[in-house]
PDB file of C-alpha atoms in Angstrom:
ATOM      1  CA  UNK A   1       2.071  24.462  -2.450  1.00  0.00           C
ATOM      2  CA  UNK A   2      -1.324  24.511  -0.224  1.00  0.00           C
ATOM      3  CA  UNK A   3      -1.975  20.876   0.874  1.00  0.00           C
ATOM      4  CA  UNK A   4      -4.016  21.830   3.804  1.00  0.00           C
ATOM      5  CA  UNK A   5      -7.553  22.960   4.244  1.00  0.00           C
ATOM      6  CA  UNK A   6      -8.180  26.233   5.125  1.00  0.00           C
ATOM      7  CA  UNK A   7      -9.698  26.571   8.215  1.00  0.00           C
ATOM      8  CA  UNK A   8      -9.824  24.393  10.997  1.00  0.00           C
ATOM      9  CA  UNK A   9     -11.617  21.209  10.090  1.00  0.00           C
ATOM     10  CA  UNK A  10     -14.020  19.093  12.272  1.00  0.00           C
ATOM     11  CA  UNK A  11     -15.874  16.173  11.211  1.00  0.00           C
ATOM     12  CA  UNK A  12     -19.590  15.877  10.420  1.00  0.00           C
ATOM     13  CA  UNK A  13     -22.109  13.879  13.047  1.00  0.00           C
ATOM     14  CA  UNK A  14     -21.984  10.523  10.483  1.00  0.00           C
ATOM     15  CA  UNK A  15     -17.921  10.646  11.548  1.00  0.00           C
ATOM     16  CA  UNK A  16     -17.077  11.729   7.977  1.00  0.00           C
ATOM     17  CA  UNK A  17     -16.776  14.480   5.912  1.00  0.00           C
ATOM     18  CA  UNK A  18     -17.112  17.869   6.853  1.00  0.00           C
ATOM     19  CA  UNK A  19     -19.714  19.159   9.667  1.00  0.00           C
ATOM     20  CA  UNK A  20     -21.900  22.277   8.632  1.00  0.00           C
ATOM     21  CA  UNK A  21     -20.548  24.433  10.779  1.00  0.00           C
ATOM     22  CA  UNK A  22     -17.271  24.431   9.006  1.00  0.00           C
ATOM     23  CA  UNK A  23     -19.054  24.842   5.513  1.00  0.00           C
ATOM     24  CA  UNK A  24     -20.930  27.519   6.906  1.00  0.00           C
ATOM     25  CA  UNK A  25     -17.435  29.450   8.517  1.00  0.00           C
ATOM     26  CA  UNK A  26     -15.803  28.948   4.913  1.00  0.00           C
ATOM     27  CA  UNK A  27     -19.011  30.053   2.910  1.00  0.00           C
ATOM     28  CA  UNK A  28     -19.560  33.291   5.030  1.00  0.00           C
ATOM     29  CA  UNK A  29     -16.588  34.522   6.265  1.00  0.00           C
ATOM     30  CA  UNK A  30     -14.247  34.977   3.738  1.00  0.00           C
ATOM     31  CA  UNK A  31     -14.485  34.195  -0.527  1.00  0.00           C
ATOM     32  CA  UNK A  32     -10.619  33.570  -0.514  1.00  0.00           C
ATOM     33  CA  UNK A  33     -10.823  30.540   1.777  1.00  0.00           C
ATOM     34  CA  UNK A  34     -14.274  29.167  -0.568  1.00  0.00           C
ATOM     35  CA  UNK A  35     -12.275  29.004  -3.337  1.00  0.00           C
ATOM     36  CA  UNK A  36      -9.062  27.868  -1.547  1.00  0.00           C
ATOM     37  CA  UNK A  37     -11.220  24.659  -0.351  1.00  0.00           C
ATOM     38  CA  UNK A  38     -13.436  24.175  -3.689  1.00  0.00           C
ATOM     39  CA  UNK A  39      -9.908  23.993  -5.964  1.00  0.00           C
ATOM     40  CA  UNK A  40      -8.329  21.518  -3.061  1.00  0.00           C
ATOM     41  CA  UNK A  41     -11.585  19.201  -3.292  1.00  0.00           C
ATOM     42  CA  UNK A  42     -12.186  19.051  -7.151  1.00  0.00           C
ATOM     43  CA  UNK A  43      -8.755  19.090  -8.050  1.00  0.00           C
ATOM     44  CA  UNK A  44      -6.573  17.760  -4.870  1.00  0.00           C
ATOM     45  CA  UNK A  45      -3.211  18.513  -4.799  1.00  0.00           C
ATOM     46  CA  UNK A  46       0.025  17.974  -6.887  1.00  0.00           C
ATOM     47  CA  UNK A  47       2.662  15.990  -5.319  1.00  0.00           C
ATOM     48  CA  UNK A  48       6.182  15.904  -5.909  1.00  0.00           C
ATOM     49  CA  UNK A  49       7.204  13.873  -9.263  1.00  0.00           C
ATOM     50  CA  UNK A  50       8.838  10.642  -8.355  1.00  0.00           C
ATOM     51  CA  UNK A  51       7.867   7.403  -6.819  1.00  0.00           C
ATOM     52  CA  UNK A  52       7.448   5.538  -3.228  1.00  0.00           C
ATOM     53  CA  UNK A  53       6.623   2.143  -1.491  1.00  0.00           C
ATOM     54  CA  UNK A  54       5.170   2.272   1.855  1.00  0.00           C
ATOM     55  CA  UNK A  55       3.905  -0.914   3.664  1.00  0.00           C
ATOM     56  CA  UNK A  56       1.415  -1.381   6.210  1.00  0.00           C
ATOM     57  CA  UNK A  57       1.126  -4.746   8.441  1.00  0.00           C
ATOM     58  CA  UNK A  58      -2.443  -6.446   7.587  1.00  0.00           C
ATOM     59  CA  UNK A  59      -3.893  -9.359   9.728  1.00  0.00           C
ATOM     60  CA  UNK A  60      -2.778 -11.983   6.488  1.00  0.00           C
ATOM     61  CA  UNK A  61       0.893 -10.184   6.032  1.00  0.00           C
ATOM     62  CA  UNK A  62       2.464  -6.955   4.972  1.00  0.00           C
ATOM     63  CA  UNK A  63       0.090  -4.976   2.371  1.00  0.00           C
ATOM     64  CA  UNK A  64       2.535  -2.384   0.241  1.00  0.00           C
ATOM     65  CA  UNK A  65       1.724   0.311  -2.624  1.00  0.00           C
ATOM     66  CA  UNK A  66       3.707   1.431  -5.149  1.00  0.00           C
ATOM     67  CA  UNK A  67       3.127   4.323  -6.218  1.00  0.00           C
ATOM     68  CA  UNK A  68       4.347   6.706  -9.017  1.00  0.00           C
ATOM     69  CA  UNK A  69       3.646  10.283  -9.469  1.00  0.00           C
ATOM     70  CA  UNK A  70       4.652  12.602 -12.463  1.00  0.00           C
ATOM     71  CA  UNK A  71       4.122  15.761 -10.772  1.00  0.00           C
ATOM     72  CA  UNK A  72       0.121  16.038 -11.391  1.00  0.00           C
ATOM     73  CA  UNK A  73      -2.591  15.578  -9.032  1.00  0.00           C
ATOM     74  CA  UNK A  74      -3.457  12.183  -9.853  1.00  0.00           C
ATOM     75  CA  UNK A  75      -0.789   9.067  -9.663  1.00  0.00           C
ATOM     76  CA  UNK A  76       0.976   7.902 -13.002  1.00  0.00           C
ATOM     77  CA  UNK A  77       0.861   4.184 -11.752  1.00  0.00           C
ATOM     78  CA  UNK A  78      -0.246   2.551  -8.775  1.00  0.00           C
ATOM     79  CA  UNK A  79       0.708  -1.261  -7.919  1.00  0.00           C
ATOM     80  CA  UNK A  80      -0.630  -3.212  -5.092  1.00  0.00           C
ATOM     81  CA  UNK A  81       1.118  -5.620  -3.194  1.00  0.00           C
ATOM     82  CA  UNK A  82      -1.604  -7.531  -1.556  1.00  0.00           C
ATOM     83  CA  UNK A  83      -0.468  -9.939   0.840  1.00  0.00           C
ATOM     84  CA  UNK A  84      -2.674 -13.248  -0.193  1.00  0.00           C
ATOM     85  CA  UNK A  85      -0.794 -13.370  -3.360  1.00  0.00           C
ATOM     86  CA  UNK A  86       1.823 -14.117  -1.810  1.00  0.00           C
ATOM     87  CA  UNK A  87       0.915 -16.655   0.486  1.00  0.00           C
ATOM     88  CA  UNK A  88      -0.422 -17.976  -1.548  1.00  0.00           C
ATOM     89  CA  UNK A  89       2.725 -19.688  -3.241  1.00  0.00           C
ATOM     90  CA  UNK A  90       3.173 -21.656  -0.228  1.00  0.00           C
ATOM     91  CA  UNK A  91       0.593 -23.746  -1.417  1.00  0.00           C
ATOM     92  CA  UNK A  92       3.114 -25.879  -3.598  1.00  0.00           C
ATOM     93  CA  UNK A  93       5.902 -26.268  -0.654  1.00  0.00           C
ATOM     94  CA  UNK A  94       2.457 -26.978   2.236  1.00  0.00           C
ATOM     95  CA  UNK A  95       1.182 -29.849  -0.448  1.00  0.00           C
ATOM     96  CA  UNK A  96       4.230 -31.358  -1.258  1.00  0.00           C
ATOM     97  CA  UNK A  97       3.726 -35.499  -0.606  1.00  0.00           C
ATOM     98  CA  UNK A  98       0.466 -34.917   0.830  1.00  0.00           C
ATOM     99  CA  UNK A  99      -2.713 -35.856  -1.529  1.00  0.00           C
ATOM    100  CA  UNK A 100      -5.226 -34.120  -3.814  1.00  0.00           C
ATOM    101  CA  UNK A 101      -7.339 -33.778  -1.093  1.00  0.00           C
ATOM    102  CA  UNK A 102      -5.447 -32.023   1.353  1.00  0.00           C
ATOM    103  CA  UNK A 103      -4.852 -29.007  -1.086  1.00  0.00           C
ATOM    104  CA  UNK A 104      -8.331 -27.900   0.296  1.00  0.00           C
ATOM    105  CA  UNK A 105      -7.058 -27.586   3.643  1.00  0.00           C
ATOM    106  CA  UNK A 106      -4.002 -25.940   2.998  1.00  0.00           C
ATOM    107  CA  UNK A 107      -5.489 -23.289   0.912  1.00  0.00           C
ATOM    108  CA  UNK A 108      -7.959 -22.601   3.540  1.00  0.00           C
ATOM    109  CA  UNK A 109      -5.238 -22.421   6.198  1.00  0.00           C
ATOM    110  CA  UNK A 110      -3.875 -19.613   4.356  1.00  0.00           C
ATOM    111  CA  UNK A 111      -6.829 -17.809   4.208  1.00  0.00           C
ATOM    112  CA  UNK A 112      -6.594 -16.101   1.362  1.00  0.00           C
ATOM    113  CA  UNK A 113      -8.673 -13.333  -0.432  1.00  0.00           C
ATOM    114  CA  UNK A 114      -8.824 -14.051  -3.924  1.00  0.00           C
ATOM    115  CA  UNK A 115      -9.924 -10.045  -4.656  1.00  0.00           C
ATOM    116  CA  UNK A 116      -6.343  -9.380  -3.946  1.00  0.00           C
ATOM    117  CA  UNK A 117      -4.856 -12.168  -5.860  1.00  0.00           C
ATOM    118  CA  UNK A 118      -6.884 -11.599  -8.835  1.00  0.00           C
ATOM    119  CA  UNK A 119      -5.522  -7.571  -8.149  1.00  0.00           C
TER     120      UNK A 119
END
Protein backbone atom coordinates (compact mmCIF):
# COMPACT_ATOMS: atom_id res chain seq x y z
CA UNK A 1 0.00 0.00 0.00
CA UNK A 2 1.66 3.50 -1.22
CA UNK A 3 0.25 6.25 1.08
CA UNK A 4 3.07 8.57 0.51
CA UNK A 5 4.00 10.89 -2.27
CA UNK A 6 6.70 10.12 -4.27
CA UNK A 7 9.28 12.42 -4.05
CA UNK A 8 10.10 14.76 -1.53
CA UNK A 9 7.36 17.31 -1.17
CA UNK A 10 7.67 21.10 -0.44
CA UNK A 11 4.97 23.50 -0.35
CA UNK A 12 4.05 26.14 -2.94
CA UNK A 13 4.78 30.15 -2.16
CA UNK A 14 0.69 30.63 -1.20
CA UNK A 15 1.74 27.93 1.85
CA UNK A 16 -0.36 25.24 0.10
CA UNK A 17 -0.26 22.79 -2.32
CA UNK A 18 2.57 21.77 -4.17
CA UNK A 19 5.49 24.30 -5.36
CA UNK A 20 6.55 23.99 -9.15
CA UNK A 21 9.61 22.81 -8.61
CA UNK A 22 8.33 19.57 -7.29
CA UNK A 23 5.79 19.24 -10.29
CA UNK A 24 8.48 19.94 -12.51
CA UNK A 25 11.05 17.01 -10.68
CA UNK A 26 7.97 14.49 -10.96
CA UNK A 27 6.99 15.54 -14.63
CA UNK A 28 10.64 15.26 -15.99
CA UNK A 29 12.47 12.91 -14.25
CA UNK A 30 10.85 9.84 -14.16
CA UNK A 31 7.01 8.61 -15.79
CA UNK A 32 6.76 5.98 -12.89
CA UNK A 33 6.67 8.60 -10.14
CA UNK A 34 3.87 10.91 -12.61
CA UNK A 35 1.66 8.30 -12.47
CA UNK A 36 2.46 7.17 -8.88
CA UNK A 37 1.34 10.90 -7.78
CA UNK A 38 -1.65 11.41 -10.44
CA UNK A 39 -3.43 7.86 -9.08
CA UNK A 40 -2.64 9.10 -5.23
CA UNK A 41 -4.37 12.62 -6.03
CA UNK A 42 -7.50 11.53 -8.09
CA UNK A 43 -8.07 8.52 -6.30
CA UNK A 44 -6.34 8.86 -2.63
CA UNK A 45 -5.70 5.96 -0.87
CA UNK A 46 -7.57 2.88 0.60
CA UNK A 47 -7.49 2.51 4.24
CA UNK A 48 -7.89 -0.37 6.30
CA UNK A 49 -11.74 -1.56 6.67
CA UNK A 50 -12.99 -0.83 10.12
CA UNK A 51 -13.83 2.16 12.16
CA UNK A 52 -12.19 4.91 14.66
CA UNK A 53 -12.96 7.95 16.99
CA UNK A 54 -10.31 10.40 17.50
CA UNK A 55 -10.91 13.70 19.44
CA UNK A 56 -9.29 16.90 19.28
CA UNK A 57 -9.64 19.72 22.16
CA UNK A 58 -11.48 22.91 20.49
CA UNK A 59 -11.66 26.35 22.30
CA UNK A 60 -15.79 25.43 23.14
CA UNK A 61 -14.91 21.56 24.22
CA UNK A 62 -13.68 18.32 22.79
CA UNK A 63 -14.57 18.06 18.86
CA UNK A 64 -14.55 14.02 17.89
CA UNK A 65 -15.14 12.10 14.41
CA UNK A 66 -16.36 8.97 13.86
CA UNK A 67 -15.42 7.53 11.24
CA UNK A 68 -16.09 4.25 9.30
CA UNK A 69 -14.25 2.83 6.46
CA UNK A 70 -15.12 -0.35 4.33
CA UNK A 71 -11.85 -0.79 2.83
CA UNK A 72 -12.30 1.86 -0.21
CA UNK A 73 -10.82 5.15 -0.61
CA UNK A 74 -13.60 7.13 0.52
CA UNK A 75 -15.30 6.72 4.24
CA UNK A 76 -18.58 4.54 4.57
CA UNK A 77 -19.92 6.99 7.33
CA UNK A 78 -18.63 9.89 8.96
CA UNK A 79 -20.30 11.41 12.30
CA UNK A 80 -19.34 14.58 13.91
CA UNK A 81 -19.29 15.24 17.37
CA UNK A 82 -19.28 18.95 17.52
CA UNK A 83 -18.87 20.28 20.82
CA UNK A 84 -21.80 23.15 20.93
CA UNK A 85 -24.30 20.45 20.78
CA UNK A 86 -23.46 19.48 23.64
CA UNK A 87 -23.27 22.39 25.65
CA UNK A 88 -25.73 23.20 24.66
CA UNK A 89 -28.01 20.93 26.97
CA UNK A 90 -26.86 22.84 29.83
CA UNK A 91 -29.17 25.33 28.89
CA UNK A 92 -32.12 23.54 30.83
CA UNK A 93 -29.97 22.85 34.22
CA UNK A 94 -28.26 27.05 33.74
CA UNK A 95 -32.18 28.30 33.43
CA UNK A 96 -33.66 26.38 35.96
CA UNK A 97 -35.73 29.08 38.46
CA UNK A 98 -34.35 31.88 36.64
CA UNK A 99 -36.89 33.76 34.08
CA UNK A 100 -37.68 33.86 30.35
CA UNK A 101 -35.41 36.44 30.01
CA UNK A 102 -32.34 35.17 31.28
CA UNK A 103 -32.36 32.20 28.72
CA UNK A 104 -30.70 34.89 26.42
CA UNK A 105 -27.84 35.18 28.58
CA UNK A 106 -27.23 31.77 29.26
CA UNK A 107 -27.26 30.71 25.73
CA UNK A 108 -24.86 33.36 24.91
CA UNK A 109 -22.58 32.33 27.78
CA UNK A 110 -22.23 29.13 26.11
CA UNK A 111 -21.32 30.42 23.03
CA UNK A 112 -22.48 28.20 20.84
CA UNK A 113 -22.24 27.66 16.99
CA UNK A 114 -25.42 26.65 15.73
CA UNK A 115 -23.54 25.20 12.24
CA UNK A 116 -22.46 22.45 14.49
CA UNK A 117 -25.64 21.89 16.28
CA UNK A 118 -27.68 21.89 13.26
CA UNK A 119 -24.60 19.16 12.00
Amino acid sequence: MKIAWPAQLSLGADGMGQSLDHVRHIMGQSMEALIHHFKLVTEGFRVPAGQVYTAIESPRGELGYHVVSDGGTRPFRVHVRDPSFVNLQATAAMSEGGMIADVIAAIASIDPVMGGVDR
